[in-house]
Amino acid sequence: MLTPMTLCGRLVCLEPMTIDHVNAICDAASENRSTYSFTYVPNGVEDTKRYIEIALSDFSRGRALPYVVRHLETDLIVGTTRFLDLEVFSWPPPWPPGVASGPSPTNLNPPTVAEIGSTWYAASFQRTGVNTECKLLMLAHAFDSWNTVRVTLKTDARNTRSRTAIQRLGATFEGVRRAHAPASDGGIRDTAYFSILAEEWPTVRTNLEERLKKGLEKG
């Protein structure tokens, strides 16, 4: 499996998630929960334990790298995020098609493609520079360290706030996958897909750096 690394910026550090983070994650999730209408966020200690155990199981299978978000000024855990759906492509592709499995979960090799998701923040840290720096740190790791060719971001199609935030990052909207997955409210959701490609990363990075700089100057 990939070695988890701590990613640090000026506002936050992304630390590899462990079971020792149960209480801190639970505390962060206990703030105003009305902001989590379209996002699954654990509620209570037992639910948080299960949340972490599932994330760590995905990590052990090479499918995810889960992080907690530590706010440096307060030293508080203020949310979680992760890399997921990590896949390594092999070349040349198998022939004839369908004989081999194609893309596979990453093991020791950096992922060719990745997704950033399962992201949420305590209510008091939403609409701050925290998300901007988290995305900057993670995208830089994906594109600059792993040489990933594509990063996916997706959200419940009804979540206009999240869709706007993703587009503000500089991601390209790809479309909506209908009846895609269970929704956090118990129904079945349509999912809005976005992506950033390696050749788009320099422009996206400049945009994020400028937004973060403006936010820090205001603060």
Short mmCIF file of C-alpha atoms in Angstrom, two decimals:
data_model
loop_
_atom_site.label_atom_id
_atom_site.label_comp_id
_atom_site.label_asym_id
_atom_site.label_seq_id
_atom_site.Cartn_x
_atom_site.Cartn_y
_atom_site.Cartn_z
CA MET A 1 0.00 0.00 0.00
CA LEU A 2 1.08 3.61 -0.44
CA THR A 3 2.86 5.17 2.52
CA PRO A 4 0.61 7.85 4.04
CA MET A 5 2.30 11.23 4.34
CA THR A 6 1.41 14.28 6.40
CA LEU A 7 0.72 17.27 4.13
CA CYS A 8 1.25 20.65 5.80
CA GLY A 9 0.42 24.18 4.73
CA ARG A 10 0.03 27.50 6.50
CA LEU A 11 -3.49 26.94 7.83
CA VAL A 12 -3.82 23.18 8.10
CA CYS A 13 -2.01 19.89 8.24
CA LEU A 14 -3.54 16.78 6.72
CA GLU A 15 -2.63 13.88 9.00
CA PRO A 16 -3.18 10.20 8.16
CA MET A 17 -6.37 9.07 9.89
CA THR A 18 -6.08 6.57 12.76
CA ILE A 19 -8.49 5.06 15.24
CA ASP A 20 -6.99 7.44 17.85
CA HIS A 21 -8.80 10.29 16.09
CA VAL A 22 -12.25 9.01 17.13
CA ASN A 23 -13.00 11.64 19.77
CA ALA A 24 -11.55 14.54 17.81
CA ILE A 25 -13.53 13.64 14.69
CA CYS A 26 -16.66 13.13 16.75
CA ASP A 27 -16.24 16.59 18.32
CA ALA A 28 -15.77 18.25 14.93
CA ALA A 29 -18.84 16.51 13.53
CA SER A 30 -21.00 17.56 16.48
CA GLU A 31 -21.18 21.23 15.49
CA ASN A 32 -24.18 22.51 13.49
CA ARG A 33 -25.13 19.37 11.57
CA SER A 34 -27.67 21.13 9.37
CA THR A 35 -24.78 21.92 7.01
CA TYR A 36 -24.41 18.21 6.18
CA SER A 37 -27.68 17.82 4.26
CA PHE A 38 -26.09 15.99 1.32
CA THR A 39 -22.96 14.59 2.96
CA TYR A 40 -22.54 11.57 5.22
CA VAL A 41 -20.80 12.73 8.39
CA PRO A 42 -20.52 10.36 11.38
CA ASN A 43 -22.72 11.14 14.37
CA GLY A 44 -21.61 9.97 17.79
CA VAL A 45 -18.65 7.93 19.02
CA GLU A 46 -19.76 4.50 17.78
CA ASP A 47 -20.68 5.81 14.35
CA THR A 48 -17.32 7.59 14.15
CA LYS A 49 -15.49 4.37 15.03
CA ARG A 50 -17.23 2.57 12.19
CA TYR A 51 -16.48 5.49 9.86
CA ILE A 52 -12.76 5.26 10.66
CA GLU A 53 -12.67 1.46 10.48
CA ILE A 54 -14.20 1.51 6.98
CA ALA A 55 -11.73 4.19 5.86
CA LEU A 56 -8.79 2.20 7.24
CA SER A 57 -10.06 -0.98 5.60
CA ASP A 58 -10.09 0.84 2.25
CA PHE A 59 -6.54 2.03 2.99
CA SER A 60 -5.36 -1.50 3.75
CA ARG A 61 -6.67 -2.64 0.35
CA GLY A 62 -4.86 0.15 -1.46
CA ARG A 63 -8.06 1.95 -2.41
CA ALA A 64 -7.90 5.07 -0.24
CA LEU A 65 -5.70 7.39 1.82
CA PRO A 66 -7.87 8.94 4.55
CA TYR A 67 -6.84 12.10 6.37
CA VAL A 68 -7.96 14.24 9.27
CA VAL A 69 -7.69 18.00 8.89
CA ARG A 70 -5.82 19.71 11.72
CA HIS A 71 -6.22 23.49 12.01
CA LEU A 72 -2.79 24.77 12.98
CA GLU A 73 -3.79 27.89 14.88
CA THR A 74 -6.22 26.08 17.19
CA ASP A 75 -4.62 22.61 17.03
CA LEU A 76 -8.13 21.19 16.52
CA ILE A 77 -9.21 18.43 14.16
CA VAL A 78 -11.81 20.24 12.04
CA GLY A 79 -12.82 17.65 9.46
CA THR A 80 -11.76 14.79 7.24
CA THR A 81 -10.91 14.18 3.60
CA ARG A 82 -9.29 11.43 1.58
CA PHE A 83 -7.87 10.20 -1.67
CA LEU A 84 -10.02 7.33 -2.95
CA ASP A 85 -10.65 5.19 -6.02
CA LEU A 86 -6.90 5.03 -6.54
CA GLU A 87 -6.02 3.09 -9.69
CA VAL A 88 -2.85 2.25 -11.56
CA PHE A 89 -3.12 1.88 -15.33
CA SER A 90 -0.94 -0.61 -17.14
CA TRP A 91 0.35 -0.20 -20.70
CA PRO A 92 -0.18 -1.57 -23.20
CA PRO A 93 -3.82 -2.33 -22.46
CA PRO A 94 -4.77 -6.02 -22.40
CA TRP A 95 -5.79 -7.60 -25.70
CA PRO A 96 -8.35 -8.77 -26.46
CA PRO A 97 -10.42 -6.46 -24.24
CA GLY A 98 -11.88 -8.12 -21.19
CA VAL A 99 -9.22 -10.82 -20.83
CA ALA A 100 -7.39 -9.00 -18.05
CA SER A 101 -8.80 -6.82 -15.32
CA GLY A 102 -7.48 -3.49 -16.67
CA PRO A 103 -7.09 -0.75 -14.03
CA SER A 104 -6.26 -2.13 -10.61
CA PRO A 105 -6.05 -0.78 -7.06
CA THR A 106 -2.73 0.82 -6.33
CA ASN A 107 -0.22 -1.16 -4.30
CA LEU A 108 3.33 0.21 -4.26
CA ASN A 109 2.98 2.24 -7.44
CA PRO A 110 1.66 5.82 -7.42
CA PRO A 111 -1.89 6.00 -8.75
CA THR A 112 -2.49 6.97 -12.35
CA VAL A 113 -5.89 8.40 -11.42
CA ALA A 114 -7.38 9.40 -8.09
CA GLU A 115 -10.40 11.00 -6.53
CA ILE A 116 -10.59 13.52 -3.70
CA GLY A 117 -13.70 13.06 -1.63
CA SER A 118 -15.38 12.17 1.66
CA THR A 119 -14.63 15.76 2.62
CA TRP A 120 -16.42 17.62 5.37
CA TYR A 121 -15.55 20.33 7.88
CA ALA A 122 -16.92 21.46 11.22
CA ALA A 123 -19.47 24.21 10.68
CA SER A 124 -17.24 26.92 12.15
CA PHE A 125 -14.49 26.18 9.61
CA GLN A 126 -16.64 26.13 6.50
CA ARG A 127 -16.32 29.04 4.07
CA THR A 128 -12.81 29.75 5.36
CA GLY A 129 -9.44 29.15 3.74
CA VAL A 130 -9.35 25.61 5.13
CA ASN A 131 -10.92 23.90 2.12
CA THR A 132 -8.85 25.93 -0.34
CA GLU A 133 -5.60 24.89 1.30
CA CYS A 134 -6.70 21.27 1.73
CA LYS A 135 -7.41 21.00 -1.98
CA LEU A 136 -4.15 22.77 -2.85
CA LEU A 137 -2.15 20.34 -0.70
CA MET A 138 -3.89 17.25 -2.04
CA LEU A 139 -3.84 18.27 -5.69
CA ALA A 140 -0.15 19.18 -5.44
CA HIS A 141 0.59 15.77 -3.93
CA ALA A 142 -1.38 13.99 -6.64
CA PHE A 143 0.01 15.85 -9.63
CA ASP A 144 3.52 16.77 -8.45
CA SER A 145 4.48 13.74 -6.33
CA TRP A 146 2.46 10.92 -7.88
CA ASN A 147 2.34 12.34 -11.44
CA THR A 148 -1.34 11.47 -11.52
CA VAL A 149 -3.02 12.22 -14.85
CA ARG A 150 -6.52 12.93 -13.54
CA VAL A 151 -8.19 13.83 -10.25
CA THR A 152 -11.94 13.34 -9.93
CA LEU A 153 -14.26 15.28 -7.63
CA LYS A 154 -17.94 14.48 -7.33
CA THR A 155 -20.97 15.42 -5.24
CA ASP A 156 -24.69 14.89 -4.89
CA ALA A 157 -26.19 16.67 -7.90
CA ARG A 158 -28.60 18.52 -5.57
CA ASN A 159 -25.74 20.01 -3.56
CA THR A 160 -25.42 23.36 -5.33
CA ARG A 161 -23.11 24.71 -2.64
CA SER A 162 -20.64 21.87 -3.14
CA ARG A 163 -20.89 22.04 -6.92
CA THR A 164 -20.11 25.75 -6.85
CA ALA A 165 -17.13 25.18 -4.56
CA ILE A 166 -15.72 22.48 -6.86
CA GLN A 167 -16.10 24.66 -9.94
CA ARG A 168 -14.39 27.52 -8.13
CA LEU A 169 -11.36 25.26 -7.73
CA GLY A 170 -11.08 25.24 -11.51
CA ALA A 171 -12.43 21.73 -12.07
CA THR A 172 -14.30 20.91 -15.27
CA PHE A 173 -17.92 19.75 -15.02
CA GLU A 174 -18.35 16.48 -16.88
CA GLY A 175 -22.02 15.72 -16.37
CA VAL A 176 -24.46 13.96 -14.07
CA ARG A 177 -24.57 10.22 -13.52
CA ARG A 178 -28.18 9.39 -12.80
CA ALA A 179 -29.36 7.10 -9.99
CA HIS A 180 -25.72 6.57 -9.14
CA ALA A 181 -25.46 5.83 -5.42
CA PRO A 182 -27.28 5.79 -2.08
CA ALA A 183 -27.89 9.32 -0.82
CA SER A 184 -27.13 10.47 2.71
CA ASP A 185 -30.83 11.22 3.23
CA GLY A 186 -31.85 7.63 2.50
CA GLY A 187 -32.79 7.96 -1.17
CA ILE A 188 -30.82 7.37 -4.36
CA ARG A 189 -28.81 10.27 -5.64
CA ASP A 190 -27.71 11.58 -8.99
CA THR A 191 -24.01 12.45 -8.89
CA ALA A 192 -22.35 15.47 -10.49
CA TYR A 193 -18.86 14.67 -11.79
CA PHE A 194 -15.92 17.05 -12.15
CA SER A 195 -12.27 16.52 -13.00
CA ILE A 196 -8.87 18.18 -13.21
CA LEU A 197 -6.28 16.85 -15.67
CA ALA A 198 -2.52 17.09 -15.29
CA GLU A 199 -2.20 19.68 -18.05
CA GLU A 200 -4.79 21.85 -16.28
CA TRP A 201 -3.06 21.67 -12.91
CA PRO A 202 -0.69 24.68 -13.32
CA THR A 203 -3.66 27.00 -13.95
CA VAL A 204 -5.66 25.46 -11.12
CA ARG A 205 -2.69 25.76 -8.75
CA THR A 206 -2.24 29.46 -9.55
CA ASN A 207 -5.94 30.05 -8.92
CA LEU A 208 -5.85 28.27 -5.56
CA GLU A 209 -2.67 30.02 -4.46
CA GLU A 210 -4.14 33.42 -5.28
CA ARG A 211 -7.39 32.64 -3.45
CA LEU A 212 -5.49 31.40 -0.42
CA LYS A 213 -3.24 34.46 -0.39
CA LYS A 214 -6.23 36.80 -0.49
CA GLY A 215 -7.87 34.90 2.34
CA LEU A 216 -4.76 35.05 4.51
CA GLU A 217 -4.36 38.78 3.85
CA LYS A 218 -7.96 39.37 4.96
CA GLY A 219 -7.37 37.32 8.08
#
